[in-house]
Coordinates of C-alpha atoms and ligand atoms in Angstrom, one line a residue:
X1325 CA 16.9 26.5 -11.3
X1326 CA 16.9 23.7 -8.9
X1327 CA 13.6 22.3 -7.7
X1328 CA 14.7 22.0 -4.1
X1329 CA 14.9 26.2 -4.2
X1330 CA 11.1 26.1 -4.0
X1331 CA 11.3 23.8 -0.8
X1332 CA 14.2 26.3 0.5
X1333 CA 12.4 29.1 0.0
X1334 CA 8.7 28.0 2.2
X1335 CA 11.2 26.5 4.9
X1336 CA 11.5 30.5 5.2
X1337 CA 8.0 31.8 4.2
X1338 CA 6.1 29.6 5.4
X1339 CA 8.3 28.1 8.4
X1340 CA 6.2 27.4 11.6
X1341 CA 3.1 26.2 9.0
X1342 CA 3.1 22.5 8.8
X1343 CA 4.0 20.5 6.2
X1344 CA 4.4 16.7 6.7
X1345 CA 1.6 14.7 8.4
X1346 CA 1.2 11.5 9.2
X1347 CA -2.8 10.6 9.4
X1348 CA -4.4 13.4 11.8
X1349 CA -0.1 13.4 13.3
X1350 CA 2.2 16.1 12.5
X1351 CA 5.8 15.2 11.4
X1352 CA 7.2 18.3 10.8
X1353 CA 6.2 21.9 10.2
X1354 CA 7.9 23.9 6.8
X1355 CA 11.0 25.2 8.5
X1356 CA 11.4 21.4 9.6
X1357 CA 11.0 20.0 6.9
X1358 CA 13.3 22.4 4.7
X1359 CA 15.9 21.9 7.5
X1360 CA 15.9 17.9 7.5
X1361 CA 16.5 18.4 3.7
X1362 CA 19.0 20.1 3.6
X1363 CA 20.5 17.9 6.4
X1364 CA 19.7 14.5 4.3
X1365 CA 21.7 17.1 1.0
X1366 CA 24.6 17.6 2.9
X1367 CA 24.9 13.9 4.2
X1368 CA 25.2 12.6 0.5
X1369 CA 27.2 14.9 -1.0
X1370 CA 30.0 15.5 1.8
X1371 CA 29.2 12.0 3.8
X1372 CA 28.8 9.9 1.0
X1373 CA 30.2 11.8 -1.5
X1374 CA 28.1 12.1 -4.5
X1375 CA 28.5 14.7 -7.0
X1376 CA 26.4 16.7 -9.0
X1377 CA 24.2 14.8 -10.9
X1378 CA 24.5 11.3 -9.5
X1379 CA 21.9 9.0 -9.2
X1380 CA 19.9 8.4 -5.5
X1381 CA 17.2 5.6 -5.8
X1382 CA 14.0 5.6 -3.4
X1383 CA 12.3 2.3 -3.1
X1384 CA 9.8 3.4 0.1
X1385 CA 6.4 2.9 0.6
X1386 CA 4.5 6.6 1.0
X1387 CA 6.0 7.4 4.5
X1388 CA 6.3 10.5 5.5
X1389 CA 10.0 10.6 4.7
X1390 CA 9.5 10.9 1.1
X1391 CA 9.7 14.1 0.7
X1392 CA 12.7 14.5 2.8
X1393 CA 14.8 12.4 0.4
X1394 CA 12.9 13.8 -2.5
X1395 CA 13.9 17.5 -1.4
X1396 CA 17.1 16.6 0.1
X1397 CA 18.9 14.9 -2.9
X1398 CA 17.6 18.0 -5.0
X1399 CA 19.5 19.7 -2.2
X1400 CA 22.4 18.2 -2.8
X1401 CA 22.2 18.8 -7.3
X1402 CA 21.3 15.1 -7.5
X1403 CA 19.1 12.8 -9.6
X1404 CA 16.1 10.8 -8.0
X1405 CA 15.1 7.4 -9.3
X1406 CA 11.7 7.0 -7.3
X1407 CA 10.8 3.1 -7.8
X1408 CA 7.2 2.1 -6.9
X1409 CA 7.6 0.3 -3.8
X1410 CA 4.8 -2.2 -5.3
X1411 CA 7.5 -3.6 -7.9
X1412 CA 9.3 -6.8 -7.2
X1413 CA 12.7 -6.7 -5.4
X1414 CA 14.1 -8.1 -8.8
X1415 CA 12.7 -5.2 -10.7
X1416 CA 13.3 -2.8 -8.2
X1417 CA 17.0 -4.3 -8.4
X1418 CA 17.0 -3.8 -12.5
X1419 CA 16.2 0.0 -12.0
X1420 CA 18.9 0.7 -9.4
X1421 CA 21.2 -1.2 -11.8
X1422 CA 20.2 0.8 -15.0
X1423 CA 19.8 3.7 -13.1
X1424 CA 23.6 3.5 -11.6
X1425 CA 22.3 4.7 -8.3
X1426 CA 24.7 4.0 -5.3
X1427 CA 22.7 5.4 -3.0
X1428 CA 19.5 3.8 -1.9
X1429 CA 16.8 4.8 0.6
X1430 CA 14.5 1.8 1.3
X1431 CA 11.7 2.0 3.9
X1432 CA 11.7 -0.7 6.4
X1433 CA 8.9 -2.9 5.4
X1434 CA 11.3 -3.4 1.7
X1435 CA 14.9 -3.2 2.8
X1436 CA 15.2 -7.1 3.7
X1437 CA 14.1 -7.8 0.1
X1438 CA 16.3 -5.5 -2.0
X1439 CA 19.2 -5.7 0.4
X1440 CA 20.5 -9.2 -0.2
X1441 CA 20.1 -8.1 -4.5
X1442 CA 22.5 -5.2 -4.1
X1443 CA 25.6 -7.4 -3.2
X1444 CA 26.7 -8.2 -6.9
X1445 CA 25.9 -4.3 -7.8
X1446 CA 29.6 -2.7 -9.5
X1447 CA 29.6 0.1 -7.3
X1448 CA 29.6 0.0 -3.2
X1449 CA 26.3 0.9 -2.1
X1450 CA 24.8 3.2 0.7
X1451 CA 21.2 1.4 1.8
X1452 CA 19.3 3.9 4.3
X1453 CA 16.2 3.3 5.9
X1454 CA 14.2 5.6 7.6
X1455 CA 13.1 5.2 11.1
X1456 CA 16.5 3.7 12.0
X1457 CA 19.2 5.4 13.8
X1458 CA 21.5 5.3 11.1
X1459 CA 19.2 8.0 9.4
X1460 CA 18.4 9.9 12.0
X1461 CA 22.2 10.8 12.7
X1462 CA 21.8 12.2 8.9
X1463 CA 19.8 15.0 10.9
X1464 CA 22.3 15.8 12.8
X1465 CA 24.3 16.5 10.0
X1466 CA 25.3 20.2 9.4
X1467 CA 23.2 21.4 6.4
X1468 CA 23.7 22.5 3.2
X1469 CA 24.4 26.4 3.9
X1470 CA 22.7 26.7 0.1
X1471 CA 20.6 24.6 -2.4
X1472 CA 23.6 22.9 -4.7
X1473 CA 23.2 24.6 -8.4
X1474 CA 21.6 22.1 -10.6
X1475 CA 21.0 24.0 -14.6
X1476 CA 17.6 23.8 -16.7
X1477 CA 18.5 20.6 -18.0
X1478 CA 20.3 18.6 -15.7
X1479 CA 18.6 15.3 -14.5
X1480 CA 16.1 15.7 -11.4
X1481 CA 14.2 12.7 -12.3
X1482 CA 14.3 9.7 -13.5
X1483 CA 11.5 7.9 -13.5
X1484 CA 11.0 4.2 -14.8
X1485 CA 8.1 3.4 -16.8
X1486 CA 5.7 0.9 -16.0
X1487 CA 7.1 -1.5 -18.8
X1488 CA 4.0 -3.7 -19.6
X1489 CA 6.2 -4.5 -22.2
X1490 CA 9.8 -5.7 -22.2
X1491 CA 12.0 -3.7 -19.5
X1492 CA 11.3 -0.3 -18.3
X1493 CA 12.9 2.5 -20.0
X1494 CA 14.2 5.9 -17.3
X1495 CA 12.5 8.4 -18.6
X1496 CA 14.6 11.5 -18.1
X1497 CA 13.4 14.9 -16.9
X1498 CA 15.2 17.8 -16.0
X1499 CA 14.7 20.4 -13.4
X1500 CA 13.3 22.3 -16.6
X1501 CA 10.7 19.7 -17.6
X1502 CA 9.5 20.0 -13.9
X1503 CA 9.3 23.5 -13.3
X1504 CA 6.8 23.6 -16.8
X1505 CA 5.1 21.0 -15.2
X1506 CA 4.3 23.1 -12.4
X1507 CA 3.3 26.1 -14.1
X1508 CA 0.9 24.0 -16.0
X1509 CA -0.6 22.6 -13.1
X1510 CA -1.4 26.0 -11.7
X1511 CA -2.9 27.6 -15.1
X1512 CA -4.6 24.2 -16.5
X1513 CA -5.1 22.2 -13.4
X1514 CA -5.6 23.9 -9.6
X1515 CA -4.4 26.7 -8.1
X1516 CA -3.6 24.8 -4.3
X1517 CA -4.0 27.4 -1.6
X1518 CA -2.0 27.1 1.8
X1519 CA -5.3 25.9 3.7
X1520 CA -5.3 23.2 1.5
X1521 CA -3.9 19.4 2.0
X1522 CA -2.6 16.8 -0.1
X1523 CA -3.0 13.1 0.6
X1524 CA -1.0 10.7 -1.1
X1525 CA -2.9 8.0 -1.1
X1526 CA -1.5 6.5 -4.7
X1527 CA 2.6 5.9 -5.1
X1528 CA 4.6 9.4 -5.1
X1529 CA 7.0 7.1 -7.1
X1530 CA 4.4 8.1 -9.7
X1531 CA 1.8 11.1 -10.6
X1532 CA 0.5 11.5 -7.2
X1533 CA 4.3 12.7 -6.6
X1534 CA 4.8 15.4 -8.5
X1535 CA 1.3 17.3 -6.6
X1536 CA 3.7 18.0 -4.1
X1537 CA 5.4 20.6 -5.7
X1538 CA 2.5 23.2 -6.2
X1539 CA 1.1 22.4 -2.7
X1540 CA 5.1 23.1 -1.6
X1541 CA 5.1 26.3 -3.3
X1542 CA 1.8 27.5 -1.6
X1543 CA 2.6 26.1 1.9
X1544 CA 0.0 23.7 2.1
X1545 CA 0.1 20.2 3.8
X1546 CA 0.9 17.1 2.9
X1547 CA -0.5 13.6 4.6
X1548 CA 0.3 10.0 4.1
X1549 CA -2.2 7.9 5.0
X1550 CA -1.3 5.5 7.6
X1551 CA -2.8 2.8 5.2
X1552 CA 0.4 4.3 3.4
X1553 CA -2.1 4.1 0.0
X1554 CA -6.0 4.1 -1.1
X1555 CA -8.5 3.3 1.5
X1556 CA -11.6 5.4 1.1
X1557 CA -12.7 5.1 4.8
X1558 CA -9.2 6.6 5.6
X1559 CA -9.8 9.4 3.2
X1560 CA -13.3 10.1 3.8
X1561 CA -12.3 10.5 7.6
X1562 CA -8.9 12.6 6.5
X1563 CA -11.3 14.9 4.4
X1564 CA -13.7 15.6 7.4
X1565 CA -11.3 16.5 9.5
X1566 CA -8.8 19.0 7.0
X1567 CA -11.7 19.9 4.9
X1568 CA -9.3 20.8 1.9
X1569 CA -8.2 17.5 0.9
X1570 CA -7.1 17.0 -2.6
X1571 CA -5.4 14.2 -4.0
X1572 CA -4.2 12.4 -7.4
X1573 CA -6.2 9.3 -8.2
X1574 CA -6.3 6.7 -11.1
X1575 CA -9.6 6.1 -12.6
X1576 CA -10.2 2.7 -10.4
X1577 CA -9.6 4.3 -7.4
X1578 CA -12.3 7.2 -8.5
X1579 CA -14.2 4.3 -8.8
X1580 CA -13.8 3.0 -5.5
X1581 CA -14.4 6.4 -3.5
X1582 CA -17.4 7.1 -5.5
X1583 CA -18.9 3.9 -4.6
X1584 CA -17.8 3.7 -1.2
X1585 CA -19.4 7.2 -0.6
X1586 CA -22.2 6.6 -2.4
X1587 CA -23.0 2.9 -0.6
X1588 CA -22.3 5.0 3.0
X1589 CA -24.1 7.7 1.6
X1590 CA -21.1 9.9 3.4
X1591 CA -20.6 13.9 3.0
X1592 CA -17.9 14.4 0.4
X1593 CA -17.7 18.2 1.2
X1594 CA -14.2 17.9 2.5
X1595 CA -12.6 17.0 -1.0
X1596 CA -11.3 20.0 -2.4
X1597 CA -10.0 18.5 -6.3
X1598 CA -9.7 14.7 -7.2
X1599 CA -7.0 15.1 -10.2
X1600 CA -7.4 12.0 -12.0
X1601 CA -5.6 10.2 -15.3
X1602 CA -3.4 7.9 -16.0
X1603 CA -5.9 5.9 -17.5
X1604 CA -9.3 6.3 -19.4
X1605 CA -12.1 7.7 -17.2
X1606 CA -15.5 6.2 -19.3
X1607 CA -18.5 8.1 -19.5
X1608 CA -20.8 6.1 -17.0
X1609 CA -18.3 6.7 -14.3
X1610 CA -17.6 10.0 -14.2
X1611 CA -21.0 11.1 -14.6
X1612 CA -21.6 8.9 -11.5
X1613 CA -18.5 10.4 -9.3
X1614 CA -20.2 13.9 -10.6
X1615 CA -23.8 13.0 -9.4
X1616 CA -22.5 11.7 -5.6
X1617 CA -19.3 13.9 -5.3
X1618 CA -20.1 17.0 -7.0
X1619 CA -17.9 19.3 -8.8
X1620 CA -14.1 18.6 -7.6
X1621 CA -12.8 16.9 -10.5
X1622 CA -9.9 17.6 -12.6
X1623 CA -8.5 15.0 -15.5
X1624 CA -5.2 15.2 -17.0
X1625 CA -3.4 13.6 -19.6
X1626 CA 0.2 12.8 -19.6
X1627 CA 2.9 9.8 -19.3
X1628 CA 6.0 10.2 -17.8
X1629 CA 7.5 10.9 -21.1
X1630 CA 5.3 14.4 -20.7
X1631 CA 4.8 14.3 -16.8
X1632 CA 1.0 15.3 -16.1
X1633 CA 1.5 17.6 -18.9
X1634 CA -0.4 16.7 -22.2
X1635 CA -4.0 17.9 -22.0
X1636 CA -6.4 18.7 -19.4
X1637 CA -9.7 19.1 -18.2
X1638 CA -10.5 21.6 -16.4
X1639 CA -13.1 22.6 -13.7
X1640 CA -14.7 24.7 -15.7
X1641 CA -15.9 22.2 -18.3
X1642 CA -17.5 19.9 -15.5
X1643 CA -19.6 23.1 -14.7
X1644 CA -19.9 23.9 -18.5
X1645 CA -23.3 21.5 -18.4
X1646 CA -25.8 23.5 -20.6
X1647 CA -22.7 23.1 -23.5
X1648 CA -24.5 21.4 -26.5
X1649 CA -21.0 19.0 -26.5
X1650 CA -21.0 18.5 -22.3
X1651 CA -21.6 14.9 -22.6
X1652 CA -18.4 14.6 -25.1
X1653 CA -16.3 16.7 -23.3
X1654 CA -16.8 14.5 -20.6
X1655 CA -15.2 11.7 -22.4
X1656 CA -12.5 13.5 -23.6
X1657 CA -9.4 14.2 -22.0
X1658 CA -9.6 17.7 -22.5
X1659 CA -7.6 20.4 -24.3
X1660 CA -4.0 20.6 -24.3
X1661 CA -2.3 22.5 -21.3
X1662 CA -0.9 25.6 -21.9
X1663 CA 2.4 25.1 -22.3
X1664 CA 2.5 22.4 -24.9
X1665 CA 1.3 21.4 -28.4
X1666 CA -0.5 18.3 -29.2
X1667 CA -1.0 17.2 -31.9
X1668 CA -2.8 14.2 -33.9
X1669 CA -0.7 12.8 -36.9
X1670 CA -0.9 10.5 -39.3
X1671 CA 1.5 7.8 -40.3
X1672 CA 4.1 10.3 -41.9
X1673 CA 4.1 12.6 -38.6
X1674 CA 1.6 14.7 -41.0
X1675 CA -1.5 16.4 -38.7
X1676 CA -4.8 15.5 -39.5
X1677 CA -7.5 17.0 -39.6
X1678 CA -10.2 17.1 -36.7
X1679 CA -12.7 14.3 -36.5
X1680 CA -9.8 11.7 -37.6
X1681 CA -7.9 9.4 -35.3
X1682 CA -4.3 9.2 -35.5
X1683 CA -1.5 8.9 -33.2
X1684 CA -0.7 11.8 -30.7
X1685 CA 2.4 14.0 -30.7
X1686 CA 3.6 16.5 -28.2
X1687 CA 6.3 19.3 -27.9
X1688 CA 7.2 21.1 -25.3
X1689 CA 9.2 22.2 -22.3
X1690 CA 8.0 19.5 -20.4
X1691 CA 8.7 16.8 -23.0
X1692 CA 11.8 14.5 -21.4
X1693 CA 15.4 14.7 -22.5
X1694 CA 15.5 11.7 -23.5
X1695 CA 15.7 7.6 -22.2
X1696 CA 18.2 6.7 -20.2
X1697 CA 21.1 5.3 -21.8
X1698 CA 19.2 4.7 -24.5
X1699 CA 19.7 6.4 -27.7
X1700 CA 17.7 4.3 -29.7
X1701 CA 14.5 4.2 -27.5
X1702 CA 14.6 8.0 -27.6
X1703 CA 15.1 8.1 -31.5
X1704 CA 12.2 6.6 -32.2
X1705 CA 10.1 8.3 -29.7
X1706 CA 11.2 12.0 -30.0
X1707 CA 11.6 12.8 -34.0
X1708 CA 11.7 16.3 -34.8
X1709 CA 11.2 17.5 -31.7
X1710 CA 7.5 15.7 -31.2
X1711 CA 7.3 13.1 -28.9
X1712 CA 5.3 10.0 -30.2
X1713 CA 2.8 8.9 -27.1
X1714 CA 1.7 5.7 -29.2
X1715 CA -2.1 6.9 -28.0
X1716 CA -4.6 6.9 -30.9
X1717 CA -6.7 10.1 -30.6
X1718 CA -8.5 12.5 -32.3
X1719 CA -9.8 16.4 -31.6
X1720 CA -12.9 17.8 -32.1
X1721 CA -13.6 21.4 -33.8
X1722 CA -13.4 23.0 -29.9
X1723 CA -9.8 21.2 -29.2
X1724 CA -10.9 18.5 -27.1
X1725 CA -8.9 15.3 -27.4
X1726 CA -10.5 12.0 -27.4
X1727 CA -8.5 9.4 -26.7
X1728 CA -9.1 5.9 -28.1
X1729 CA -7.0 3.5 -27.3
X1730 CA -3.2 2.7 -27.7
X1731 CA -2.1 1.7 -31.1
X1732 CA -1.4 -1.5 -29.9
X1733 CA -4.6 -1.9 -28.0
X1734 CA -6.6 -1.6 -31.2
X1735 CA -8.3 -4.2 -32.6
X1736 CA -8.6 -4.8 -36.6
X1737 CA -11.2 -6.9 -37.3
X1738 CA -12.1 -7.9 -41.1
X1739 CA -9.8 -5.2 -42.1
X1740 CA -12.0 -2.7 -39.9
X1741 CA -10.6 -0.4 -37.1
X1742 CA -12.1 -1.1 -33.7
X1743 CA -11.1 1.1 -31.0
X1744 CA -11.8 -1.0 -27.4
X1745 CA -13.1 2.2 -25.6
X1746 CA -15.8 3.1 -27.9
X1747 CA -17.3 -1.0 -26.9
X1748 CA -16.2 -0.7 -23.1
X1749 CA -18.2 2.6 -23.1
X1750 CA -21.3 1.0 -24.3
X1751 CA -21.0 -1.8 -22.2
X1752 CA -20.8 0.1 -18.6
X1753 CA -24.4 1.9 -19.9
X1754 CA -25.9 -1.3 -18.8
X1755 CA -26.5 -1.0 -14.5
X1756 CA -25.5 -4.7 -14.0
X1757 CA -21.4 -3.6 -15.2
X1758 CA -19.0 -2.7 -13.1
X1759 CA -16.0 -2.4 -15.0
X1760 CA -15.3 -4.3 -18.6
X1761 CA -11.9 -4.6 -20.5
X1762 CA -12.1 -5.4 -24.6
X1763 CA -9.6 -7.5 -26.3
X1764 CA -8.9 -8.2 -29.8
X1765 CA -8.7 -12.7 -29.7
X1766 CA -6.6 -13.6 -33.1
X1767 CA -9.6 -15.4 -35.8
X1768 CA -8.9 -17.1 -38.8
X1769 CA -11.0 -15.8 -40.8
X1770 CA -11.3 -11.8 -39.7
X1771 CA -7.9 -11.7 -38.1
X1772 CA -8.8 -10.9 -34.8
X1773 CA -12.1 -10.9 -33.1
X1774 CA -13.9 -8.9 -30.7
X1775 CA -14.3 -10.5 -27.0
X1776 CA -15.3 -8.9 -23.4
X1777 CA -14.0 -9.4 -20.2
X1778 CA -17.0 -8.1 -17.7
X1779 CA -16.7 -7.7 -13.9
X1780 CA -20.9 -7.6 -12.7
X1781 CA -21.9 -4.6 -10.3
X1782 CA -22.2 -6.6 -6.7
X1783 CA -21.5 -9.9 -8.6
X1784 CA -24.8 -10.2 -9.8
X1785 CA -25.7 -12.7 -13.0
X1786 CA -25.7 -11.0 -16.6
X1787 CA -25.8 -12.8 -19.5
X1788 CA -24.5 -11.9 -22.8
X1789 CA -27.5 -11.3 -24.6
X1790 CA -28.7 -8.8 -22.9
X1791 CA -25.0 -7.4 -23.7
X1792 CA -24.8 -8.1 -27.0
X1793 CA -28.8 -6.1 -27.5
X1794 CA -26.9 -3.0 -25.9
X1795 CA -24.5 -3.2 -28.0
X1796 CA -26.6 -3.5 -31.1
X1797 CA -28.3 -0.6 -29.9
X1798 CA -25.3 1.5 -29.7
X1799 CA -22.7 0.6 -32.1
X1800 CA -22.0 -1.2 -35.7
X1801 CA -22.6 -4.5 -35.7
X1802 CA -19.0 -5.6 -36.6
X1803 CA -17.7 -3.8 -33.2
X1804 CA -20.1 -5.9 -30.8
X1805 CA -18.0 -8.6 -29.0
X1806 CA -18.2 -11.9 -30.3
X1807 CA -17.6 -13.4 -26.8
X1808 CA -18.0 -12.7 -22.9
X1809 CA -16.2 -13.7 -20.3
X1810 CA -17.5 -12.6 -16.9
X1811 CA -14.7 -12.6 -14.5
X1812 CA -14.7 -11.8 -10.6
X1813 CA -11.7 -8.8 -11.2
X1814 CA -9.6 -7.2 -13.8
X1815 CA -6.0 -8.3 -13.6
X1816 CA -4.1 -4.4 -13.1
X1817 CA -1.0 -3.3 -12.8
X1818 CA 0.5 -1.6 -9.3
X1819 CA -0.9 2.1 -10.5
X1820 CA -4.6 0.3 -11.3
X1821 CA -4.1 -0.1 -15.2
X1822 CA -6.4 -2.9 -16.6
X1823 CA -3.4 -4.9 -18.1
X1824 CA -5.0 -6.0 -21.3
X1825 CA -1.5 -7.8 -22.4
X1826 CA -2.5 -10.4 -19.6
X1827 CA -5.8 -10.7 -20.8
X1828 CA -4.8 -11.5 -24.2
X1829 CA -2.2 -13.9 -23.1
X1830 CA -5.1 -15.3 -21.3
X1831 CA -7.0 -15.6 -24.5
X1832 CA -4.2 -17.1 -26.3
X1833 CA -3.5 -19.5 -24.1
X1834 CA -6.9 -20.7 -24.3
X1835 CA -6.2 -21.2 -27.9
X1836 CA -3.7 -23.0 -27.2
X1837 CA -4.8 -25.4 -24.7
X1838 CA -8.5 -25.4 -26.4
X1839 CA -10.0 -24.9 -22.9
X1840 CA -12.5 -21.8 -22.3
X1841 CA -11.8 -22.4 -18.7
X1842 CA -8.4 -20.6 -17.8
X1843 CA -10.0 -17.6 -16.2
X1844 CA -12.3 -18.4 -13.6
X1845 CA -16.1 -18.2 -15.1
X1846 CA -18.7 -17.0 -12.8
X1847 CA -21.9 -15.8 -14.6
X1848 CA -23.0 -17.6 -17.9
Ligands
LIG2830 P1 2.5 6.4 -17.6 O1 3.7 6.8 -18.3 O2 2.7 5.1 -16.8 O3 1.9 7.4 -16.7 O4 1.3 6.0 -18.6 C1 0.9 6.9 -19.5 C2 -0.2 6.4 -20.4 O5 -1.4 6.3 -19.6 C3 -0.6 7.3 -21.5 O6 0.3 7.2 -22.6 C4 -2.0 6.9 -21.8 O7 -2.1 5.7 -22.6 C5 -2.6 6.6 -20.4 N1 -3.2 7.8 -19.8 C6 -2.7 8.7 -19.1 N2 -3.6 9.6 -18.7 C7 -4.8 9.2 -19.3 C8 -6.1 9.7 -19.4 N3 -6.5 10.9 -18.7 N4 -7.1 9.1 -20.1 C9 -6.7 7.9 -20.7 N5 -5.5 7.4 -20.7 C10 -4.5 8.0 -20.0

């Protein structure tokens, strides 16, 4: 079944209800909104002249187009290759070219930078920007009389990972992996209600995408900010005034709304569900989102290779408080969704047993087909039908997964196993942290060592004793970091993951030039 069917079919249902905002302004109502899609369908397949399965790239900013071209390639039985409009030109020009995409929608404030990159491209182009006349006359095309039939597994999205390291792969998934998707998000995630809204206020290149589809199925709204992205004054104000609000969120940006409602001691009654993942969540910080926002939290685990769709946690475990294992749960990433097994494995692929950290496997209808073009990438991560997430975990005896860290993230340290979360967790106990990264620094002697990037709550002085005395407190000895570094901000990547490969080329280079000065110092 094609995905756009469940846009086709609330055009009908849900017609004159409206769909598409922009701030507190309405774009377009259901029936509008089904009918621009199927307008922007037939453009590309009888205008253009795509067929079934070819590849339409999006490289917009959230404007309230996006689902539009989302919807209205599905129309048409096409691919989309959303590409986070935060990415470089250059990159965004390397995932068109991988992609094979010859169509392109670019939103006006990127267009000038990706155009003049497309001219060496093999195939003849189509660059479309909203908001110009040139796309508007694609309204005035006649519309697709039905949805173009796209099977279970053809392509529906391909979508690039981040590629912290070397170039991002396209991750396949299929109209299949989708529609699991969904029906995981309704049983282990939300069930979205047509009073509710959606904001996007993180890229629907990424995870705060694929939230529109239950909130289409249920007829609910959808806004885009007109920061176009995260600004919690925006969002406090959107949720006052729709009441309903629910919206995806990285961890940071958790961060960032808590304290911003916490500092303007602001009523947070008008969030419905903040789904969050995409990176770990510690302790200290959701307990504090809990104490000033309440319960309206939801925490998955995925990665596009399994969109949204490994484990979850639930509402009903951030209610669960008189649990003798609340606290844990809380650090957890949950159980796994319904649809899917997860597993933890050792080396050989063999499960072990629960208390023990290995690496975490899943199977499943959502799992991708497969990397783009890429037969050996997939090989290696899909064997036997598991998918290979290269996150270290482990379960308890309930089936909550802790993760730890990613394989590579882990630090070995005089032959000992040091997972960076367990430390960062300690560290944010102390009132003066506001966020901490740990890195393994390569040592003679012990092979790598233990060191702490800190950024101070308000920017306040700390000084590493007082650290390192937590720390003894709370963990082994051999785990405590060996070295501090307080810094003025994380460097993160364009969905707010702290990129620890820049912070150990930091490190290294510090080696190498023998200065402890590269990264601006400003507490001792
Ligand atoms: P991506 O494919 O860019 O969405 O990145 C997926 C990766 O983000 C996963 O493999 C995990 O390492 C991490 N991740 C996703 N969700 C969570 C979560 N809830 N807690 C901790 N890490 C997460």
């Amino acid at each position: 079944m094609n995905v756009a069917l469940l846009l086709a079919r609330s055009g009908k249902v849900f017609a004159e209800r409206p769909a598409v905002y922009l701030g507190e302004e309405l774009i377009c109502t259901y029936a509008e909104l089904a009918h621009r899609a199927a307008c922007v369908g037939a453009y590309l397949r009888e205008h253009v002249g795509l067929q079934r399965g070819d590849r339409v790239a999006i490289f917009m900013s959230n404007i309230p187009e996006y689902l539009e071209v989302l919807y209205g390639a599905w129309f048409g039985g096409l691919c989309v290759v959303p590409i986070n409009a935060k990415l470089h030109p250059k990159e965004a020009e390397y995932i068109i070219r991988n992609s094979g995409a010859s169509v392109i929608f670019s939103s006006g404030d990127l267009v000038d930078g990706i155009v003049p990159l497309l001219t060496e491209l093999p195939n003849t182009c189509v660059v479309l920007t909203p908001g110009t006349v040139a796309f508007a006359a694609i309204h005035r095309h006649a519309p697709l009389a039905e949805v173009a039939p796209a099977a279970h597994d053809d392509l529906a999205w391909l979508f690039y990972t981040s590629g912290t390291t070397g170039r991002p792969k396209g991750v396949m998934l299929t109209h299949g992996n989708l529609q699991a998707m969904i029906s995981c998000m309704f049983t282990d995630v939300d069930q979205p209600s047509a009073e509710d809204s959606v904001v996007y206020a993180a890229p629907i290149s990424h995870g705060a995408g694929m939230l529109n589809f239950p909130h289409v199925i249920v007829g609910a709204s959808h806004i885009v900010p007109i920061s176009g992205g995260f600004d919690p004054a925006e969002l406090m104000s959107l949720s006052m005034t729709r009441r309903h609000l629910s919206m995806f969120a990285a961890p940071t940006m958790v961060k960032r709304l808590v304290d911003y409602i916490e500092n303007s001691h602001a009523d947070p009654s008008g969030f419905k569900t903040i789904l969050y993942g995409g990176g770990p969540m510690y302790l200290e910080d959701i307990r504090q989102a809990l104490r000033v926002m309440g319960n309206r939290f939801v925490q998955i685990y995925g990665q596009g290779e399994s969109p949204m769709t490994i484990t979850a946690l639930g509402r009903y475990h951030f209610t669960n408080v008189s649990h003798a294992n609340y606290e844990q749960r809380l650090a957890s990433v949950g159980v796994a969704q319904n649809l899917v097994e997860v597993r933890v494995t050792d080396n050989d692929g063999m499960p072990l047993t629960n208390g023990m950290t290995g690496e975490v496997v899943v199977r499943g209808p959502t799992v991708m087909k497969g990397y783009w073009n890429n037969a050996e990438a997939t090989a290696s991560a899909i064997r036997d039908g598991w998918l290979y997430t290269g996150d270290m975990g482990s379960y308890d005896a309930d089936g909550f997964l802790t993760l730890k860290d990613r394989s590579k993230d882990m630090i070995i340290s005089g032959g000992s196993n040091i997972y960076p979360r367990e430390v960062e967790e300690v560290l944010l106990m102390h009132p003066g942290v506001h966020e901490v990264s740990v890195v393994g620094r390569k040592h003679a002697e012990w092979g790598e060592e233990v060191i702490a990037f800190v950024v101070t709550r308000d920017g306040l002085a700390l000084n590493a004793a007082e650290l390192d005395t937590l720390c003894l407190k709370n963990i082994a000895r051999f785990k405590r970091p060996k070295d501090y570094r307080f810094v003025q901000e994380l460097p993160k990547s364009n969905y707010g993951k702290v990129l620890k490969t820049e912070l150990r080329a930091w490190l290294k280079s510090e080696l190498t030039q023998s200065t402890t000065h590269v990264i601006e110092t400003t507490h001792q």
